[in-house]
Coordinates of C-alpha atoms in Angstrom, one line a residue:
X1 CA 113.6 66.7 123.7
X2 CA 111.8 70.4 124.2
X3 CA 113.0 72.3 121.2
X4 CA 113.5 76.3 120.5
X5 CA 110.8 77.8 118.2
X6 CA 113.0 77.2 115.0
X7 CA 113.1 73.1 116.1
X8 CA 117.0 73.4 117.6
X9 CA 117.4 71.5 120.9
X10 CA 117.6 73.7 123.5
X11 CA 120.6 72.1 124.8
X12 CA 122.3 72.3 121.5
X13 CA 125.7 74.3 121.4
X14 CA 125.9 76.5 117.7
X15 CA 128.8 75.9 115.7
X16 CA 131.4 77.6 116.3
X17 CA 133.9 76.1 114.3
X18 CA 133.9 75.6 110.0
X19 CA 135.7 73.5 108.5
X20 CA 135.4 74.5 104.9
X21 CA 137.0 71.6 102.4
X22 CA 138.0 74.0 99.6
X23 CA 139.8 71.0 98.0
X24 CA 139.3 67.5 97.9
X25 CA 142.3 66.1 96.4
X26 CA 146.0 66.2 98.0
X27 CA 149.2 66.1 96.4
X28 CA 150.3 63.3 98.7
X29 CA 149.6 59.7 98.9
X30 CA 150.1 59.4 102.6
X31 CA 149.9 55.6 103.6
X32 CA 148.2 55.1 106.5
X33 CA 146.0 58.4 105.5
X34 CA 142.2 57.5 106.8
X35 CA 140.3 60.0 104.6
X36 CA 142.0 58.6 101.5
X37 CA 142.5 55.0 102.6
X38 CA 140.5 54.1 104.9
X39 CA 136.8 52.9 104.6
X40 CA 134.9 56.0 103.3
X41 CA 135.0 56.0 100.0
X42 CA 132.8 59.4 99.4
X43 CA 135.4 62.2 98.0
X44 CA 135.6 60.1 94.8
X45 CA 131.9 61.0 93.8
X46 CA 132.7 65.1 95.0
X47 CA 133.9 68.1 93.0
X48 CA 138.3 68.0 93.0
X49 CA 137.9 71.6 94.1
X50 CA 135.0 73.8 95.6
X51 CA 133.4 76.0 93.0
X52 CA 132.5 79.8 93.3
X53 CA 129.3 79.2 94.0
X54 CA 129.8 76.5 96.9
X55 CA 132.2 78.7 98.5
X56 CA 129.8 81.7 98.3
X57 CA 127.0 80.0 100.0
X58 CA 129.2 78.4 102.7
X59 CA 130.2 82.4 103.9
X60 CA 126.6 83.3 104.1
X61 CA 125.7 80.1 106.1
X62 CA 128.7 81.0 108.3
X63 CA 127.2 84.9 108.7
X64 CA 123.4 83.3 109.0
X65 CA 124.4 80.8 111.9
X66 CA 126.4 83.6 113.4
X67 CA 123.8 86.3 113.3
X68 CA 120.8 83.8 114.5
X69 CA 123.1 82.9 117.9
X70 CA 124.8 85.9 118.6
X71 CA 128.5 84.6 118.1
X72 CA 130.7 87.1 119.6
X73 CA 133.5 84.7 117.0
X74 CA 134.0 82.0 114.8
X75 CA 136.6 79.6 113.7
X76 CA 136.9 79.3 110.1
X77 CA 139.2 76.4 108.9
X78 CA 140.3 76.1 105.1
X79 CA 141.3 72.0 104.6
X80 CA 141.3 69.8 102.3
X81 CA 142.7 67.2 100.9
X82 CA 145.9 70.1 100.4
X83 CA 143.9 73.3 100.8
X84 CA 146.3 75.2 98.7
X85 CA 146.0 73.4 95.5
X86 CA 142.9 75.9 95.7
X87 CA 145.5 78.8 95.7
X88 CA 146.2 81.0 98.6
X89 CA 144.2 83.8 96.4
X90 CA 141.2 81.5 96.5
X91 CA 141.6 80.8 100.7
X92 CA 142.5 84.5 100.9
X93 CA 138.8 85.6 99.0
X94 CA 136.4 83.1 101.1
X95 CA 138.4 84.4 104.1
X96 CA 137.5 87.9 103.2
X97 CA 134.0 87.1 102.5
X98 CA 133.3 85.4 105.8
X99 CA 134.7 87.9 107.4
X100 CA 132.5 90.6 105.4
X101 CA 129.6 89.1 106.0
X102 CA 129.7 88.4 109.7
X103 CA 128.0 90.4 112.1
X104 CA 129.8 93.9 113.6
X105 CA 131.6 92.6 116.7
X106 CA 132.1 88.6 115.1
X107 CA 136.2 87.9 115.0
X108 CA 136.6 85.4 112.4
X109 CA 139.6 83.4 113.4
X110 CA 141.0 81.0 109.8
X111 CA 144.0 78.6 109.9
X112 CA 144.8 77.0 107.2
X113 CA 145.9 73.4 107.5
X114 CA 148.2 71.8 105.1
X115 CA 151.3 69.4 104.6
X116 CA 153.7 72.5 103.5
X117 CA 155.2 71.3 100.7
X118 CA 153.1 74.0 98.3
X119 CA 153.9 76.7 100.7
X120 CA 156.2 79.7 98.8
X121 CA 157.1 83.2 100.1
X122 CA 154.0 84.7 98.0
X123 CA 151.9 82.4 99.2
X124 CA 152.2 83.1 103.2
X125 CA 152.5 86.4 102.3
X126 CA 149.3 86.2 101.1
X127 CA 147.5 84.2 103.3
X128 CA 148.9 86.5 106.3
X129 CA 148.1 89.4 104.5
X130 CA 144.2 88.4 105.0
X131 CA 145.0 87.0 108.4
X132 CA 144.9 83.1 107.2
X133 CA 147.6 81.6 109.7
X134 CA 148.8 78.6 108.7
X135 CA 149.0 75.0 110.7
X136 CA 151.4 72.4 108.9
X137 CA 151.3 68.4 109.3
X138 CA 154.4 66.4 109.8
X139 CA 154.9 62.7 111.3
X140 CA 157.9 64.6 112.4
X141 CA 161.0 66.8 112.6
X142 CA 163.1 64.2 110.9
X143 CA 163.3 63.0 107.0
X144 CA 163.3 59.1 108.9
X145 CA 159.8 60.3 110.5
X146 CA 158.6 60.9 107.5
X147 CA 158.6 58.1 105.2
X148 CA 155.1 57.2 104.8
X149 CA 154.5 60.6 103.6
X150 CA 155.0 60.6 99.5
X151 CA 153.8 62.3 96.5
X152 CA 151.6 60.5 94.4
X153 CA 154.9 58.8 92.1
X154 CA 156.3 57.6 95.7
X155 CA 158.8 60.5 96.0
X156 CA 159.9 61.6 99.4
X157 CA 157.7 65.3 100.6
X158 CA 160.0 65.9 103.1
X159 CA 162.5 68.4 101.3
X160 CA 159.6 70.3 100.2
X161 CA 157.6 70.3 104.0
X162 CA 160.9 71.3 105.6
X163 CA 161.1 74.0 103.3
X164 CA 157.7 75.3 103.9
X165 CA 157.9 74.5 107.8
X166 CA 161.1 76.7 107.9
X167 CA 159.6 79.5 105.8
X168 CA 157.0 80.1 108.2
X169 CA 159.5 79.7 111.3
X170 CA 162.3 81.7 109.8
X171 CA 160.3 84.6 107.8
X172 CA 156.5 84.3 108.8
X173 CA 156.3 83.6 112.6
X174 CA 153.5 86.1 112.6
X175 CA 151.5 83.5 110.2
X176 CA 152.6 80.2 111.8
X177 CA 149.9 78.2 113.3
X178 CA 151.9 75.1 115.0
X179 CA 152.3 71.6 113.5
X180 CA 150.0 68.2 113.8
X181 CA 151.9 65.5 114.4
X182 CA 150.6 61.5 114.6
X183 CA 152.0 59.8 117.5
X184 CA 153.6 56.4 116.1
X185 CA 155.1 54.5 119.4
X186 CA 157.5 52.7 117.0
X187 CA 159.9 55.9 117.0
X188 CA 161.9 57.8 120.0
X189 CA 159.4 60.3 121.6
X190 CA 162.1 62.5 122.7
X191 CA 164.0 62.7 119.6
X192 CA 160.4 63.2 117.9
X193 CA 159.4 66.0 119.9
X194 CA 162.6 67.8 120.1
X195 CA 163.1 67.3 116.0
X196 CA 159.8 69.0 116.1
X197 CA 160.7 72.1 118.8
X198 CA 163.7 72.2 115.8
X199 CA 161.3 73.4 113.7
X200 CA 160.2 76.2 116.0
X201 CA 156.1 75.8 116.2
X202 CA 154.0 77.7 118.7
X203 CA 151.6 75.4 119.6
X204 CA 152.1 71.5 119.0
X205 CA 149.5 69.2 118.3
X206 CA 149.8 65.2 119.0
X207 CA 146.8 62.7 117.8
X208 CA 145.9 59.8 118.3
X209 CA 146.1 57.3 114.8
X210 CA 142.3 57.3 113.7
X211 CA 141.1 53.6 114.7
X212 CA 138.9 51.4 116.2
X213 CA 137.5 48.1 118.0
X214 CA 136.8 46.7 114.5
X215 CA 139.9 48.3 112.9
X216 CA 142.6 48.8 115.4
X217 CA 145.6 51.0 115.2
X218 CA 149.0 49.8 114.7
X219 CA 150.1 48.3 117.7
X220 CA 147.0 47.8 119.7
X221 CA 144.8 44.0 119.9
X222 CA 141.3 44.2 119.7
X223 CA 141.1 42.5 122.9
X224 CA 140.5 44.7 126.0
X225 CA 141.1 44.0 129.7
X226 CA 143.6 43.8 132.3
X227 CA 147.4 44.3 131.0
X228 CA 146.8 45.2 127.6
X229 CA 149.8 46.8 126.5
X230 CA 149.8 50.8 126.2
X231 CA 152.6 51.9 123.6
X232 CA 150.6 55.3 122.8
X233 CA 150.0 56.0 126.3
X234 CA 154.2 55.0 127.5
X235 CA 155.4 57.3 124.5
X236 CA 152.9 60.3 125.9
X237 CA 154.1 60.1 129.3
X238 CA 157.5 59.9 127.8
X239 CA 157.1 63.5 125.9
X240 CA 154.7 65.0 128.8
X241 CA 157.9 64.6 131.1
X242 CA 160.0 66.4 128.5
X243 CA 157.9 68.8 127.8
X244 CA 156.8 69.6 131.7
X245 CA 160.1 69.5 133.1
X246 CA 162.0 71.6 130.6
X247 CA 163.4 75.1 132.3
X248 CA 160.8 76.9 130.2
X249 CA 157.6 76.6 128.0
X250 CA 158.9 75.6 124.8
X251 CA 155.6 75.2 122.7
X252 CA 152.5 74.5 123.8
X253 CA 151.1 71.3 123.6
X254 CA 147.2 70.8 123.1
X255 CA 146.7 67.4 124.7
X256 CA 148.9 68.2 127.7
X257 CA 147.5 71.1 128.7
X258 CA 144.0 70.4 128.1
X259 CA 144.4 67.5 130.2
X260 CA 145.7 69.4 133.0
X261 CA 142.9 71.8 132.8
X262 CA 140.7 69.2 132.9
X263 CA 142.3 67.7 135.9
X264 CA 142.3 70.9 137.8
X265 CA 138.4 71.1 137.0
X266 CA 139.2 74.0 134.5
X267 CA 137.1 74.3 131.3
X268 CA 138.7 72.6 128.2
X269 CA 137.9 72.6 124.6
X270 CA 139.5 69.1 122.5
X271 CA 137.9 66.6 121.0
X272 CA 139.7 64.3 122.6
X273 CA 139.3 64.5 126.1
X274 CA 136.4 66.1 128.5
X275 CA 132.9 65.7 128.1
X276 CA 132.6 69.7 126.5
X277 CA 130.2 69.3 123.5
X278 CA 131.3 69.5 120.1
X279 CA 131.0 72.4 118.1
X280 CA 132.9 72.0 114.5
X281 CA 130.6 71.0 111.7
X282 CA 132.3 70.6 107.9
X283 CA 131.3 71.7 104.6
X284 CA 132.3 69.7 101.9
X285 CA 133.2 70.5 98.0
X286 CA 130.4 70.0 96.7
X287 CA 128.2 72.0 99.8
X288 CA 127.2 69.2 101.8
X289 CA 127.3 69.7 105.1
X290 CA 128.8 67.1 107.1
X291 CA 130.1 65.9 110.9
X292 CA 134.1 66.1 111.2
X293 CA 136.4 64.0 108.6
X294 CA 137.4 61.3 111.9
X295 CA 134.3 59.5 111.5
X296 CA 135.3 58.5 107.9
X297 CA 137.8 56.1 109.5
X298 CA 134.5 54.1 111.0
X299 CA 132.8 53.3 108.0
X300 CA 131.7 54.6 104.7
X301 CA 129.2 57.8 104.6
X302 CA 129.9 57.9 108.5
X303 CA 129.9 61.7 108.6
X304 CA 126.9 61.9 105.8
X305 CA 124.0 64.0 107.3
X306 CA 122.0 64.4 103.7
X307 CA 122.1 68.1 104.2
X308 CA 124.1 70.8 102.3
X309 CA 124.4 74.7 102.5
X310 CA 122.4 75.4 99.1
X311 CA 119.3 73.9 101.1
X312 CA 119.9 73.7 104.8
X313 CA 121.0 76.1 107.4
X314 CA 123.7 75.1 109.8
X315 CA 120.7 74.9 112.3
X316 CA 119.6 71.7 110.6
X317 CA 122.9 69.9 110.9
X318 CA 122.3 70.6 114.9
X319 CA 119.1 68.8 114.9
X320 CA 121.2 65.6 112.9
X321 CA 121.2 63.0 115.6
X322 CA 125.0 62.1 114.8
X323 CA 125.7 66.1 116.0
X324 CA 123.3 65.3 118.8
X325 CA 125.2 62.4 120.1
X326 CA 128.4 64.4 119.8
X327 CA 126.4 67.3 122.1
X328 CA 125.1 65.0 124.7
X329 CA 127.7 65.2 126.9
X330 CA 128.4 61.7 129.0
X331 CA 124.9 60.3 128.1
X332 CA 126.3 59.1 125.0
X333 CA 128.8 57.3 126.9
X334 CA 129.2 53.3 127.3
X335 CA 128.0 52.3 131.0
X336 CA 131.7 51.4 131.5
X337 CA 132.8 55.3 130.6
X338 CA 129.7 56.7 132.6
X339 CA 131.0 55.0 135.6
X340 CA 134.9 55.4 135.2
X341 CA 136.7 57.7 137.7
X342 CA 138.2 59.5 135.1
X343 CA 135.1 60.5 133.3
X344 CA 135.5 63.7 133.4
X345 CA 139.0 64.3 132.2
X346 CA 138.6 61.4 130.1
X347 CA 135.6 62.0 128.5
X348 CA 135.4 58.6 126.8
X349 CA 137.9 59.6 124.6
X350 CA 137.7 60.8 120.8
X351 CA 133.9 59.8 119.8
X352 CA 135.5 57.4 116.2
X353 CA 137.8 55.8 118.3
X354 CA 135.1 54.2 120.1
X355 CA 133.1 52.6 117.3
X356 CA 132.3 48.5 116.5
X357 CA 130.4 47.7 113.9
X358 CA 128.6 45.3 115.7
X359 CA 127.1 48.3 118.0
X360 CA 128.2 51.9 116.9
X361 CA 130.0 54.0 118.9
X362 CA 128.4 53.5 123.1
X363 CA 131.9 51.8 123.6
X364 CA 135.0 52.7 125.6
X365 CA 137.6 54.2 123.6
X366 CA 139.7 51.4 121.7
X367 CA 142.8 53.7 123.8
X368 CA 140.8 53.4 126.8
X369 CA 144.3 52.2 128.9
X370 CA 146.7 54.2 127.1
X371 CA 143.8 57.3 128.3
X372 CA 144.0 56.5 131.4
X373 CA 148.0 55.2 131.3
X374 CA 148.4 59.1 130.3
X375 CA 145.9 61.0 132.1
X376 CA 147.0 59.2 135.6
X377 CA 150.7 60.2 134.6
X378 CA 150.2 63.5 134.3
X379 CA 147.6 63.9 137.3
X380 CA 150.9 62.6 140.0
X381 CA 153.1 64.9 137.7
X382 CA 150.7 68.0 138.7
X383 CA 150.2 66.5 142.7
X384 CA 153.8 66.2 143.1
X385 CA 154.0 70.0 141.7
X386 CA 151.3 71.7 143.6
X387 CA 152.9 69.7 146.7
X388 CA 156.0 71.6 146.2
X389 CA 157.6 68.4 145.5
X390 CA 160.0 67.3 142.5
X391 CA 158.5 68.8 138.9

């Protein structure tokens, strides 16, 4: 592949998102959680907490890949583990520093993303006083959606994530980010999604469970082919029609919208759907710089790239070939994807939900029907509306 003088593939899209680990421990014991419980077994070996030092040379890196490619801005994204076992005055300072160190003209968007139940008045006051906005994750609006979700002794974290999720609605909107939610098809969607809108988010996202051809999701055979069930897809299509034919727009809804973009040929940024390359790279506690936290659910040392900010610019993690395969649009596609209809909108779907051990990740996504279940709802949904018929 012809290369730029400093060795980058010319092809190669800079980061433009960072997702900075600033802790790497959580307060919760989440069961089904795939950083924690699933395969990868590397946060035990890393720092609890990034030091000073690591958090220092992460802001440069930021300013250094920023500078070299022009970025007119930048995503910054304090996580963890729980990002505010750090403290908010710890998020508030590496916040400030990218920000200082950026080029004139760089906005430096930071979220925050935790599970709320650490989140006091001082806190978001802080956090929005240095224009950290927070993003909160729930399995839900209810204290029955939440059951899996448990402190460490097995106590419930609801009371304390309802409080937190209702300090930022009732006192912070300014600072609230919206809520991630993981779609389990074993509970109502519309009761799900409207005990979410209860809690007043701007912006709503719903994921996929991390899984996989080796390692399937709850619910789902490893088996492919003709009239395999689709219980993620059904429960989609179920809150897509709530959501699309309410009187007005309640929240916005990532997946939804990006795959109506998508089906109207509009530009779309998800790393979900569409073939748009991706641009987030992480930097872990202890400096290394890694691809994105899903691919942990594959295997262990998945997102490993051997490089880390002390000794490596961001520039290097775009010549890793795991970031390469991530750029390469739908050449890093299974024959199957490359030739599917919905390619475009579909975009083989998110990149670890395609892996097998026996062959990596040049597979269909293991939601491949419930994809197309969803993105064929919503594509007679928008024909019926541009038709002027029925919403």
């Amino acid at each position: 592949m012809p290369s730029l003088p400093d060795g980058v593939p010319v092809d190669a899209v800079p980061f433009g998102q960072f997702i900075v680990k600033v802790h790497g421990r959580c307060n919760l014991a989440c069961r089904y959680c795939y950083l924690y419980e699933g395969p990868d077994r590397t946060w035990r070996d890393r720092p609890s907490a990034a030091s000073p030092a690591v958090l220092d040379r992460t802001a440069a890196r930021i300013a250094e890949h920023a500078a070299s490619h022009g970025l007119g801005s930048v995503a910054l994204v304090l996580h963890g583990g729980e990002p505010l076992l750090a403290g908010p005055g710890r998020l508030a300072a590496l916040a400030d520093a990218v920000r200082e160190r950026v080029p004139a003209g760089c906005a430096v968007r930071t979220t925050v993303q935790t599970n709320a139940t650490l989140l006091t008045g001082p806190a978001v006051t802080t956090l929005a006083r240095h224009g950290i906005r927070v993003g909160i994750s729930l399995d839900g609006g209810l204290a029955a959606h939440n059951t899996l979700r448990t402190d460490h002794a097995g106590r419930p974290s609801w009371p304390a994530a309802s409080r937190g999720a209702r300090l930022l609605a009732d006192h912070h909107p300014e600072a609230y980010a919206g809520i991630l939610t993981v779609v389990d098809p074993r509970t109502d969607p519309v009761e799900m999604y409207e005990s979410l809108l209860a809690l007043r988010p701007p912006a709503l996202d719903l994921l996929l469970p991390h899984g996989n051809w080796s390692s399937p999701p709850p619910g789902l055979p490893k088996a492919a082919g003709p009239g395999r069930p689709t219980p993620y897809g059904d429960w989609l299509c179920t809150v897509f029609d709530r959501w699309w034919r309410a009187p007005r727009r309640e929240t916005h809804v990532r997946l939804f919208e990006e795959c109506v973009a998508l089906l109207l040929g509009l530009p779309a940024a998800t790393e979900s759907l569409g073939l748009d390359p991706l641009n987030a790279v992480v930097v872990e506690t202890d400096g290394a710089i890694e691809q994105v936290d899903s691919l942990k659910s594959a295997y262990d040392g998945a997102a490993a790239t051997g490089l880390d900010v002390f000794h490596h610019t961001f520039d290097d993690a775009l010549r890793h070939p795991g970031v390469a395969a991530r750029q390469a649009g739908a050449d890093a596609l299974a024959a199957t994807c490359r030739a599917c209809p919905l390619l475009t909108v579909c975009g083989g779907g998110h990149y670890a939900h395609r892996y097998r051990a026996d062959n990596g990740f040049r597979n269909p996504s293991v939601y491949c029907a419930d994809l197309e279940r969803l993105i064929r709802h919503i594509a007679e949904r928008l024909a019926d509306a541009t038709a002027g018929g029925p919403p």
